[in-house]
Coordinates of C-alpha atoms and ligand atoms in Angstrom, one line a residue:
M1450 CA 33.3 10.3 18.8
E1451 CA 30.9 11.8 21.4
V1452 CA 27.2 10.9 21.1
E1453 CA 26.3 14.6 20.8
D1454 CA 28.7 15.2 17.8
F1455 CA 27.4 12.0 16.3
L1456 CA 23.8 13.2 16.5
D1457 CA 24.8 16.5 15.0
Q1458 CA 26.5 14.7 12.1
I1459 CA 23.3 12.6 11.6
M1460 CA 21.2 15.7 11.5
L1461 CA 23.5 17.2 8.8
R1462 CA 23.0 14.1 6.7
I1463 CA 19.2 14.2 7.1
K1464 CA 19.1 17.8 5.9
D1465 CA 21.4 17.0 3.0
W1466 CA 19.3 14.0 2.0
L1467 CA 16.1 16.1 2.0
D1468 CA 17.7 18.8 -0.1
I1469 CA 16.9 17.7 -3.7
N1470 CA 18.7 19.5 -6.6
S1471 CA 17.3 19.5 -10.1
S1472 CA 20.3 17.3 -11.2
D1473 CA 19.7 14.7 -8.5
K1474 CA 18.7 11.2 -9.7
V1475 CA 15.7 9.6 -8.1
S1476 CA 17.3 6.2 -8.2
P1477 CA 21.0 5.3 -8.3
G1478 CA 20.1 2.8 -11.1
E1479 CA 22.9 0.4 -10.1
S1480 CA 23.1 -3.3 -10.7
P1481 CA 23.4 -5.6 -7.6
S1482 CA 27.0 -6.3 -8.4
E1483 CA 27.9 -2.6 -8.7
V1484 CA 26.3 -2.1 -5.2
R1485 CA 28.2 -5.1 -3.8
R1486 CA 31.5 -3.8 -5.2
S1487 CA 31.2 -0.4 -3.7
V1488 CA 29.9 -1.3 -0.2
R1489 CA 31.5 -3.7 2.3
L1490 CA 28.4 -5.6 3.3
P1491 CA 29.5 -8.3 5.8
P1492 CA 29.5 -6.9 9.4
P1493 CA 33.1 -6.3 10.8
L1494 CA 34.7 -8.5 13.4
Q1495 CA 36.1 -5.5 15.2
G1496 CA 33.8 -2.6 15.9
E1497 CA 34.4 0.6 13.9
G1498 CA 32.8 3.0 16.4
L1499 CA 30.5 5.8 15.6
Q1500 CA 32.8 7.0 12.9
G1501 CA 32.3 3.7 11.1
V1502 CA 28.6 4.1 11.7
L1503 CA 28.6 7.5 9.9
Q1504 CA 30.5 5.9 7.0
G1505 CA 27.7 3.2 6.9
V1506 CA 25.0 5.9 6.9
D1507 CA 26.7 7.8 4.0
E1508 CA 27.0 4.6 2.0
F1509 CA 23.4 3.7 2.7
L1510 CA 22.1 7.0 1.6
R1511 CA 24.4 7.1 -1.5
H1512 CA 22.9 3.9 -2.8
S1513 CA 19.2 4.5 -1.8
V1514 CA 16.2 5.5 -3.9
K1515 CA 15.1 9.1 -3.1
T1516 CA 11.5 8.3 -2.3
H1517 CA 10.8 12.0 -1.6
H1518 CA 12.0 13.1 -5.1
P1519 CA 9.4 14.9 -7.2
H1520 CA 10.0 12.2 -9.9
F1521 CA 9.1 9.3 -7.5
M1522 CA 5.7 7.9 -8.5
N1523 CA 6.4 4.1 -8.2
P1524 CA 4.6 2.5 -5.3
L1525 CA 1.5 3.4 -3.3
W1526 CA 3.5 5.5 -0.9
G1527 CA 6.3 8.1 -0.9
G1528 CA 7.3 11.6 0.1
F1529 CA 8.5 13.0 3.4
S1530 CA 6.4 14.2 6.3
P1531 CA 8.4 16.1 8.9
A1532 CA 5.8 15.5 11.6
A1533 CA 5.6 11.8 11.0
F1534 CA 9.4 11.6 10.7
A1535 CA 9.6 13.2 14.2
G1536 CA 7.2 10.6 15.4
E1537 CA 9.2 7.8 14.0
V1538 CA 12.4 9.0 15.6
I1539 CA 10.8 9.7 18.9
S1540 CA 9.2 6.3 18.9
A1541 CA 12.6 4.7 18.5
L1542 CA 14.0 7.0 21.1
A1543 CA 11.4 6.1 23.7
Q1544 CA 11.6 2.4 22.8
T1545 CA 7.9 1.8 23.5
S1546 CA 6.4 -1.6 23.1
M1547 CA 2.7 -1.6 22.7
Y1548 CA 1.6 -4.8 24.5
T1549 CA 1.0 -3.4 27.9
Y1550 CA -0.4 -0.1 29.3
E1551 CA 2.3 -0.3 31.9
L1552 CA 5.0 0.1 29.3
A1553 CA 3.1 2.3 26.9
P1554 CA 0.9 4.6 29.0
L1555 CA 0.4 7.5 26.6
A1556 CA 1.1 5.5 23.5
S1557 CA -1.7 3.0 24.3
Q1558 CA -4.1 5.9 24.7
I1559 CA -2.9 7.6 21.5
E1560 CA -3.4 4.4 19.6
S1561 CA -6.9 3.9 21.1
A1562 CA -7.8 7.5 20.2
I1563 CA -6.7 7.1 16.6
I1564 CA -8.6 3.8 16.3
T1565 CA -11.7 5.5 17.8
R1566 CA -11.4 8.3 15.3
M1567 CA -10.9 6.1 12.3
R1568 CA -13.7 3.8 13.4
E1569 CA -16.1 6.7 13.6
M1570 CA -14.9 7.9 10.1
V1571 CA -15.6 4.4 8.7
G1572 CA -19.1 4.6 10.4
F1573 CA -18.8 1.7 12.8
A1574 CA -20.9 2.7 15.8
T1575 CA -19.1 0.1 18.0
G1576 CA -15.9 -1.8 17.8
T1577 CA -12.2 -1.5 18.2
G1578 CA -9.0 -1.9 16.2
V1579 CA -5.3 -2.2 16.3
L1580 CA -2.3 -1.1 14.4
T1581 CA -0.7 -3.9 12.4
S1582 CA 2.4 -4.4 10.3
G1583 CA 0.5 -3.5 7.1
G1584 CA -2.5 -4.1 4.9
S1585 CA -1.5 -7.7 4.3
N1586 CA -1.7 -8.4 8.0
G1587 CA -4.9 -6.4 8.3
N1588 CA -6.4 -8.6 5.6
L1589 CA -5.1 -11.7 7.5
I1590 CA -6.8 -10.6 10.8
G1591 CA -10.0 -9.8 8.9
V1592 CA -10.3 -13.3 7.5
L1593 CA -9.2 -14.8 10.8
C1594 CA -12.1 -12.9 12.5
A1595 CA -14.5 -14.2 9.8
R1596 CA -13.3 -17.8 10.6
Q1597 CA -13.9 -17.2 14.3
K1598 CA -17.4 -15.9 13.6
Q1599 CA -18.4 -18.7 11.3
Q1600 CA -16.6 -21.6 13.0
P1601 CA -15.6 -20.7 16.6
S1602 CA -14.5 -24.3 17.2
T1603 CA -11.5 -23.8 14.8
L1604 CA -9.7 -21.8 17.5
N1605 CA -9.2 -25.0 19.4
L1606 CA -9.5 -27.7 16.8
G1607 CA -7.9 -26.1 13.7
I1608 CA -9.4 -26.0 10.3
N1609 CA -10.0 -28.3 7.4
G1610 CA -9.4 -25.7 4.7
G1611 CA -11.1 -27.5 1.9
D1612 CA -14.5 -27.0 3.7
Y1613 CA -14.4 -23.2 3.1
A1614 CA -14.5 -20.5 0.4
V1615 CA -13.1 -17.0 0.5
Y1616 CA -14.1 -14.5 -2.2
V1617 CA -12.0 -11.8 -3.7
S1618 CA -12.0 -9.9 -7.0
E1619 CA -9.5 -10.6 -9.8
A1620 CA -8.1 -7.1 -9.1
S1621 CA -7.6 -7.8 -5.3
H1622 CA -4.2 -7.6 -3.7
Y1623 CA -1.9 -10.6 -3.7
S1624 CA -1.7 -10.6 0.1
L1625 CA -5.0 -12.5 0.1
R1626 CA -3.3 -15.5 -1.3
M1627 CA -0.9 -15.3 1.6
V1628 CA -4.0 -15.1 3.9
V1629 CA -5.6 -18.3 2.7
N1630 CA -2.2 -20.0 2.8
V1631 CA -1.4 -18.9 6.3
L1632 CA -4.9 -19.8 7.6
G1633 CA -4.8 -23.2 6.1
I1634 CA -7.6 -22.5 3.7
G1635 CA -5.5 -23.0 0.6
Y1636 CA -5.2 -21.3 -2.8
D1637 CA -7.8 -23.6 -4.3
N1638 CA -10.5 -22.3 -1.9
L1639 CA -9.8 -18.6 -2.8
V1640 CA -12.6 -17.9 -5.2
I1641 CA -11.6 -15.2 -7.8
V1642 CA -14.6 -13.1 -8.9
G1643 CA -14.5 -11.4 -12.2
C1644 CA -14.4 -7.6 -12.6
D1645 CA -16.2 -5.1 -14.8
K1646 CA -14.3 -2.8 -17.2
A1647 CA -13.7 -0.3 -14.4
G1648 CA -11.9 -3.0 -12.4
R1649 CA -14.7 -3.4 -9.8
M1650 CA -15.9 -6.8 -8.5
R1651 CA -19.1 -7.8 -10.4
P1652 CA -21.7 -8.4 -7.7
Q1653 CA -23.7 -10.7 -10.0
R1654 CA -20.6 -12.9 -10.5
L1655 CA -20.1 -12.9 -6.7
L1656 CA -23.6 -14.2 -6.2
E1657 CA -23.0 -16.9 -8.8
E1658 CA -19.7 -18.0 -7.2
I1659 CA -21.3 -18.2 -3.7
D1660 CA -24.0 -20.4 -5.2
I1661 CA -21.5 -22.7 -6.8
S1662 CA -19.5 -23.1 -3.6
I1663 CA -22.6 -23.9 -1.6
R1664 CA -23.6 -26.5 -4.1
E1665 CA -20.0 -27.9 -3.8
G1666 CA -20.7 -28.3 -0.1
K1667 CA -18.4 -25.4 1.0
I1668 CA -19.0 -22.9 3.7
P1669 CA -18.7 -19.3 2.4
L1670 CA -16.4 -17.7 5.0
C1671 CA -15.5 -14.2 3.9
I1672 CA -15.9 -11.7 1.1
I1673 CA -13.1 -9.2 0.7
A1674 CA -14.0 -6.1 -1.2
T1675 CA -11.3 -3.6 -2.3
S1676 CA -11.5 0.1 -1.9
G1677 CA -8.7 1.3 -4.1
T1678 CA -7.2 -1.6 -6.1
T1679 CA -3.5 -1.8 -6.4
V1680 CA -3.1 -1.3 -10.2
T1681 CA -5.9 0.9 -11.3
G1682 CA -7.3 2.3 -8.1
A1683 CA -10.8 1.0 -8.6
F1684 CA -13.4 1.0 -5.7
D1685 CA -15.8 -2.0 -5.4
S1686 CA -19.4 -1.2 -4.8
L1687 CA -19.6 -1.8 -1.1
V1688 CA -23.4 -1.2 -0.9
E1689 CA -24.2 -4.0 -3.4
I1690 CA -21.5 -6.4 -2.0
S1691 CA -22.6 -5.9 1.6
E1692 CA -26.2 -6.8 0.6
I1693 CA -24.9 -10.1 -0.8
A1694 CA -22.8 -10.6 2.3
H1695 CA -25.6 -9.9 4.7
S1696 CA -28.3 -12.0 2.9
N1697 CA -25.9 -15.0 2.8
D1698 CA -24.5 -14.4 6.3
I1699 CA -20.9 -14.0 5.1
W1700 CA -18.3 -11.8 6.8
L1701 CA -17.4 -8.7 4.7
H1702 CA -13.9 -7.4 5.1
V1703 CA -12.9 -4.2 3.2
D1704 CA -9.3 -3.9 2.0
A1705 CA -9.0 -0.1 2.0
A1706 CA -5.2 -0.2 2.4
W1707 CA -4.9 2.1 -0.5
G1708 CA -8.2 3.9 -0.8
G1709 CA -9.1 4.5 2.9
A1710 CA -8.0 8.1 2.8
A1711 CA -10.9 8.9 0.5
L1712 CA -13.0 9.2 3.7
F1713 CA -11.3 12.5 4.4
S1714 CA -12.5 14.2 1.2
S1715 CA -16.1 15.3 0.7
R1716 CA -15.4 15.0 -3.0
Y1717 CA -14.3 11.4 -2.9
S1718 CA -15.8 9.8 0.2
H1719 CA -18.7 8.6 -1.9
L1720 CA -16.3 6.0 -3.4
M1721 CA -16.6 4.2 -0.1
D1722 CA -20.3 4.5 0.4
G1723 CA -21.5 1.4 2.3
V1724 CA -18.2 0.8 4.2
E1725 CA -20.2 1.2 7.4
L1726 CA -22.0 -2.1 6.4
A1727 CA -18.8 -4.1 6.5
D1728 CA -17.6 -6.2 9.5
S1729 CA -13.9 -5.2 9.3
I1730 CA -11.6 -3.0 7.3
C1731 CA -7.9 -2.4 6.9
W1732 CA -6.5 1.0 6.0
D1733 CA -2.8 1.8 5.5
A1734 CA -1.8 5.2 6.8
H1735 CA 1.6 4.5 5.3
K1736 CA 0.1 4.7 1.8
M1737 CA -1.8 7.9 0.7
M1738 CA -1.5 9.6 4.1
G1739 CA 2.3 9.6 3.7
I1740 CA 3.2 8.2 7.1
P1741 CA 6.6 6.4 7.0
L1742 CA 6.3 2.6 6.6
V1743 CA 4.8 0.9 8.5
C1744 CA 1.6 2.4 9.8
S1745 CA -1.6 0.4 9.2
V1746 CA -4.9 0.2 10.9
F1747 CA -7.3 -2.8 11.3
I1748 CA -10.8 -1.9 12.5
I1749 CA -13.6 -4.3 13.5
K1750 CA -17.2 -3.8 14.6
N1751 CA -17.3 -6.8 17.0
E1752 CA -14.7 -6.2 19.7
P1753 CA -15.3 -9.4 21.7
L1754 CA -14.5 -11.4 18.5
L1755 CA -11.1 -9.8 18.1
R1756 CA -10.4 -10.5 21.7
Q1757 CA -11.3 -14.2 21.2
V1758 CA -9.0 -14.4 18.1
C1759 CA -6.2 -13.0 20.2
S1760 CA -6.9 -15.0 23.3
H1761 CA -3.5 -16.7 23.0
G1762 CA -2.3 -13.9 25.2
K1763 CA -4.2 -15.3 28.2
V1764 CA -1.4 -17.7 28.9
A1765 CA 1.2 -14.9 29.1
H1766 CA 1.2 -14.6 32.9
Y1767 CA 4.5 -12.8 32.8
L1768 CA 3.0 -10.0 30.6
L1769 CA -0.7 -9.7 30.3
H1770 CA -2.7 -9.7 33.5
P1771 CA -6.5 -9.8 34.0
Q1772 CA -6.5 -6.6 36.1
T1773 CA -5.4 -4.5 33.1
E1774 CA -7.1 -6.6 30.4
A1775 CA -9.1 -3.7 29.1
L1776 CA -6.0 -1.4 28.8
D1777 CA -3.4 -3.8 27.4
L1778 CA -3.4 -3.7 23.7
G1779 CA -1.5 -7.0 23.6
N1780 CA -5.0 -8.6 24.1
I1781 CA -6.1 -7.5 20.7
S1782 CA -3.0 -8.0 18.6
L1783 CA -1.4 -10.9 16.9
Q1784 CA 2.0 -9.5 17.8
C1785 CA 3.9 -9.7 21.1
G1786 CA 6.5 -6.9 21.1
R1787 CA 5.1 -4.2 18.8
R1788 CA 6.4 -0.9 17.6
N1789 CA 4.7 2.3 18.5
D1790 CA 3.4 3.2 15.0
S1791 CA 0.6 5.4 16.3
L1792 CA 2.8 8.4 17.5
K1793 CA 3.9 9.3 13.9
L1794 CA 0.3 9.2 12.7
W1795 CA -1.0 11.2 15.7
L1796 CA 1.7 13.9 15.1
A1797 CA 1.1 14.1 11.4
W1798 CA -2.7 14.3 12.1
K1799 CA -1.9 17.2 14.6
E1800 CA -0.1 19.0 11.8
K1801 CA -2.7 18.5 9.1
G1802 CA -6.1 17.9 10.7
D1803 CA -8.9 16.3 8.8
A1804 CA -9.1 19.3 6.6
G1805 CA -5.4 19.0 5.6
W1806 CA -5.7 15.3 4.8
G1807 CA -8.8 16.1 2.7
R1808 CA -7.0 18.8 0.7
M1809 CA -4.1 16.4 0.2
V1810 CA -6.3 13.7 -1.3
E1811 CA -7.9 16.1 -3.6
E1812 CA -4.6 17.5 -4.7
Y1813 CA -3.3 14.1 -5.5
V1814 CA -6.3 13.0 -7.5
G1815 CA -6.2 16.5 -9.2
L1816 CA -2.6 15.9 -10.3
A1817 CA -3.5 12.4 -11.6
D1818 CA -6.3 14.1 -13.6
Y1819 CA -3.7 16.4 -15.0
L1820 CA -1.4 13.5 -15.9
Q1821 CA -4.3 11.7 -17.6
S1822 CA -5.0 14.9 -19.7
L1823 CA -1.4 15.0 -20.8
V1824 CA -1.5 11.4 -21.8
E1825 CA -4.8 11.8 -23.6
D1826 CA -3.6 14.9 -25.5
H1827 CA -0.5 13.1 -26.8
P1828 CA -0.8 11.2 -30.0
R1829 CA 1.7 8.5 -29.0
L1830 CA 0.4 7.9 -25.5
E1831 CA -2.7 5.9 -24.5
M1832 CA -4.6 5.5 -21.2
M1833 CA -5.0 1.9 -20.3
S1834 CA -7.8 2.0 -17.7
S1835 CA -10.6 4.2 -16.5
R1836 CA -9.7 6.0 -13.3
V1837 CA -11.2 7.6 -10.2
W1838 CA -8.2 7.6 -7.9
S1839 CA -4.5 8.7 -8.3
N1840 CA -3.3 5.7 -10.2
V1841 CA -2.6 6.5 -13.9
C1842 CA -2.1 3.5 -16.1
F1843 CA -1.0 4.2 -19.6
R1844 CA 1.5 3.2 -22.3
Y1845 CA 3.6 4.5 -25.1
S1846 CA 1.9 3.6 -28.3
P1847 CA 3.8 4.4 -31.5
C1848 CA 0.8 4.8 -33.7
G1849 CA -1.6 6.3 -31.1
L1850 CA -4.8 4.4 -30.4
T1851 CA -4.8 0.7 -29.9
E1852 CA -6.7 -0.4 -32.9
H1853 CA -4.2 1.3 -35.2
S1854 CA -1.1 0.4 -33.2
N1855 CA -2.0 -3.3 -33.3
E1856 CA -1.7 -3.3 -37.0
M1857 CA 1.9 -2.3 -36.9
Y1858 CA 3.0 -3.4 -33.5
E1859 CA 2.0 -6.8 -32.2
L1860 CA 1.1 -7.0 -28.6
N1861 CA 4.4 -8.6 -27.6
E1862 CA 6.4 -5.9 -29.4
M1863 CA 4.3 -3.2 -27.7
N1864 CA 4.8 -4.8 -24.3
E1865 CA 8.6 -5.1 -24.8
L1866 CA 8.7 -1.5 -25.9
N1867 CA 7.0 -0.3 -22.7
I1868 CA 9.1 -2.6 -20.5
Q1869 CA 12.2 -1.1 -22.1
I1870 CA 11.0 2.4 -21.6
R1871 CA 10.5 1.7 -17.9
D1872 CA 13.8 0.0 -17.5
E1873 CA 15.6 2.9 -19.1
L1874 CA 13.7 5.4 -16.9
N1875 CA 14.9 3.4 -13.9
L1876 CA 18.5 2.8 -15.0
G1877 CA 18.9 6.5 -16.0
G1878 CA 17.5 7.4 -12.6
S1879 CA 15.3 10.1 -14.1
F1880 CA 11.8 8.8 -13.0
M1881 CA 10.5 5.9 -11.0
V1882 CA 7.1 4.4 -11.9
S1883 CA 6.0 0.8 -11.8
R1884 CA 5.2 -1.6 -14.5
S1885 CA 2.0 -3.7 -14.4
T1886 CA -0.2 -5.7 -16.7
I1887 CA -3.8 -5.1 -17.6
G1888 CA -5.3 -8.0 -19.5
E1889 CA -2.3 -8.9 -21.6
S1890 CA -0.9 -5.4 -22.0
V1891 CA 2.0 -4.0 -20.2
V1892 CA 1.3 -0.6 -18.7
L1893 CA 3.3 2.1 -17.0
R1894 CA 1.6 2.9 -13.7
A1895 CA 2.3 6.3 -12.2
V1896 CA 0.9 6.8 -8.7
I1897 CA 0.5 10.3 -7.2
C1898 CA 0.9 10.1 -3.4
N1899 CA 4.1 12.1 -2.9
P1900 CA 3.7 15.7 -1.9
A1901 CA 6.8 16.6 -3.9
V1902 CA 5.1 15.7 -7.3
S1903 CA 3.9 18.8 -9.2
T1904 CA 2.4 19.6 -12.6
E1905 CA 6.0 20.4 -13.7
S1906 CA 7.3 17.0 -12.7
L1907 CA 4.4 15.4 -14.6
E1908 CA 5.1 17.4 -17.7
K1909 CA 8.7 16.4 -17.6
F1910 CA 7.7 12.8 -17.0
V1911 CA 5.5 12.7 -20.1
A1912 CA 8.1 14.3 -22.2
E1913 CA 10.7 11.8 -21.0
V1914 CA 8.5 8.8 -21.7
V1915 CA 7.8 10.0 -25.2
S1916 CA 11.3 10.9 -26.0
L1917 CA 12.6 7.4 -24.7
G1918 CA 9.8 5.7 -26.7
D1919 CA 10.7 7.6 -29.9
E1920 CA 14.4 6.9 -29.4
I1921 CA 14.0 3.2 -28.8
I1922 CA 11.8 3.0 -32.0
S1923 CA 14.4 4.8 -34.1
R1924 CA 17.2 2.7 -32.6
R1925 CA 15.3 -0.4 -33.7
E1926 CA 14.7 0.9 -37.1
V1927 CA 18.4 1.5 -37.6
D1928 CA 19.1 -2.0 -36.3
D1929 CA 16.6 -3.5 -38.7
Y1930 CA 18.0 -1.6 -41.6
Ligands
PLP1079 C1 -5.1 -3.0 -2.2 C2 -4.0 -3.4 -1.3 N1 -4.2 -4.2 -0.2 C3 -3.2 -4.6 0.6 C4 -1.9 -4.2 0.3 C5 -0.8 -4.7 1.2 O1 -0.5 -3.7 2.1 P1 0.9 -3.7 2.9 O2 2.0 -3.5 1.9 O3 0.8 -2.6 3.9 O4 1.0 -5.0 3.5 C6 -1.6 -3.4 -0.8 C7 -0.2 -3.0 -1.1 O5 0.1 -2.3 -2.0 C8 -2.7 -3.0 -1.6 O6 -2.5 -2.3 -2.7

């Protein structure tokens, strides 16, 4: 098969994939063994040519989740952006690696321009940044920079983890456990600070925890505040937390992987008031901004510090040279070969502009408000958290409000019921939302960050949850009888 025909065939499949019919399932809902039975997974010994490749593409798409389906509300990302898709394909076509200006002349400048713009939006008058492989790694670099600031000798001598304390809220992302593990600080030195009812870190508790660590002889290294928590979408009070960080001389890193896009909207940017007082921040463009995975930004006020942290590149005489030090992004990255993730963001930004991103954020939160109203208006549904962002955490509750439902349905039974509702939604392929736990209660978490989601899909979703819940209850009653 000629390359040109092959590319035409790929284009046909792309268009077909994007064309969603009302009868299309969002997920194939297959078991692992069903998938294994229908796809030959081990790579062949003899090549099958481009025709075999097309067959592989067809198989792959047939067994994949449709993340651009209007019923896809599971993770903190989703949807299809034609502009960013073009950027993804063109990046692969150009095969750019971001370590040197020599190999990435325009790409390096695009990345720097994006970092400058996002740094200005965050309100850092100085500084730099780099695209990373995700918010998890952005958090890692933030704490690594905190370590470099507090204890520069650790760069050469390594670290005795037990000497330090890192503070996160109980609603923070699990990647922070990875961070203290990788940095040799250890889980035991990750101090978990309690949250208020709205899921925000309690500043007073933070102060108390810092006091306890100091009395235990530990050095407070870094506070990580969250702008947009994973489950409920809460925003920590950055003004209060930064006061504590500054008065105790502790690095403040803001995990805005999920909530960073609030800065585009005049209606929601107040949620991040005080972010300019932080030392570093990570912000995932592959989440609410809808850029294909991965596209994530780490920004820091103190550029020389990031350069010190990445000074391992100084021995790479075959790659990074002093003459181009200021231009080569390999000097501010933990990676060596690195994808060009900035092109897709740059192209999507070209399409939308700041104003378009702002409208998008407001539309998503508006749709989440609508879903909340549908939940609140239904006698057998119950909101499970307060909300300011586009996460909607709720559950099916047979007798309506919690205090009544507890009389008839023990917590375990209620949890099992909601687990079953979600499993059946998934297996039936009708909707995809995630399952989480708030306190001891299982909740269904729908997240709006997919441009295909509409009021109509939300109405259908609520009707489907209620109908499944009712059906499971009546099935159980028949079984009990
Ligand atoms: C608050 C928060 N921080 C960090 C992350 C990790 O981001 P990534 O998946 O890009 O590594 C997530 C992921 O959902 C998140 O919700």
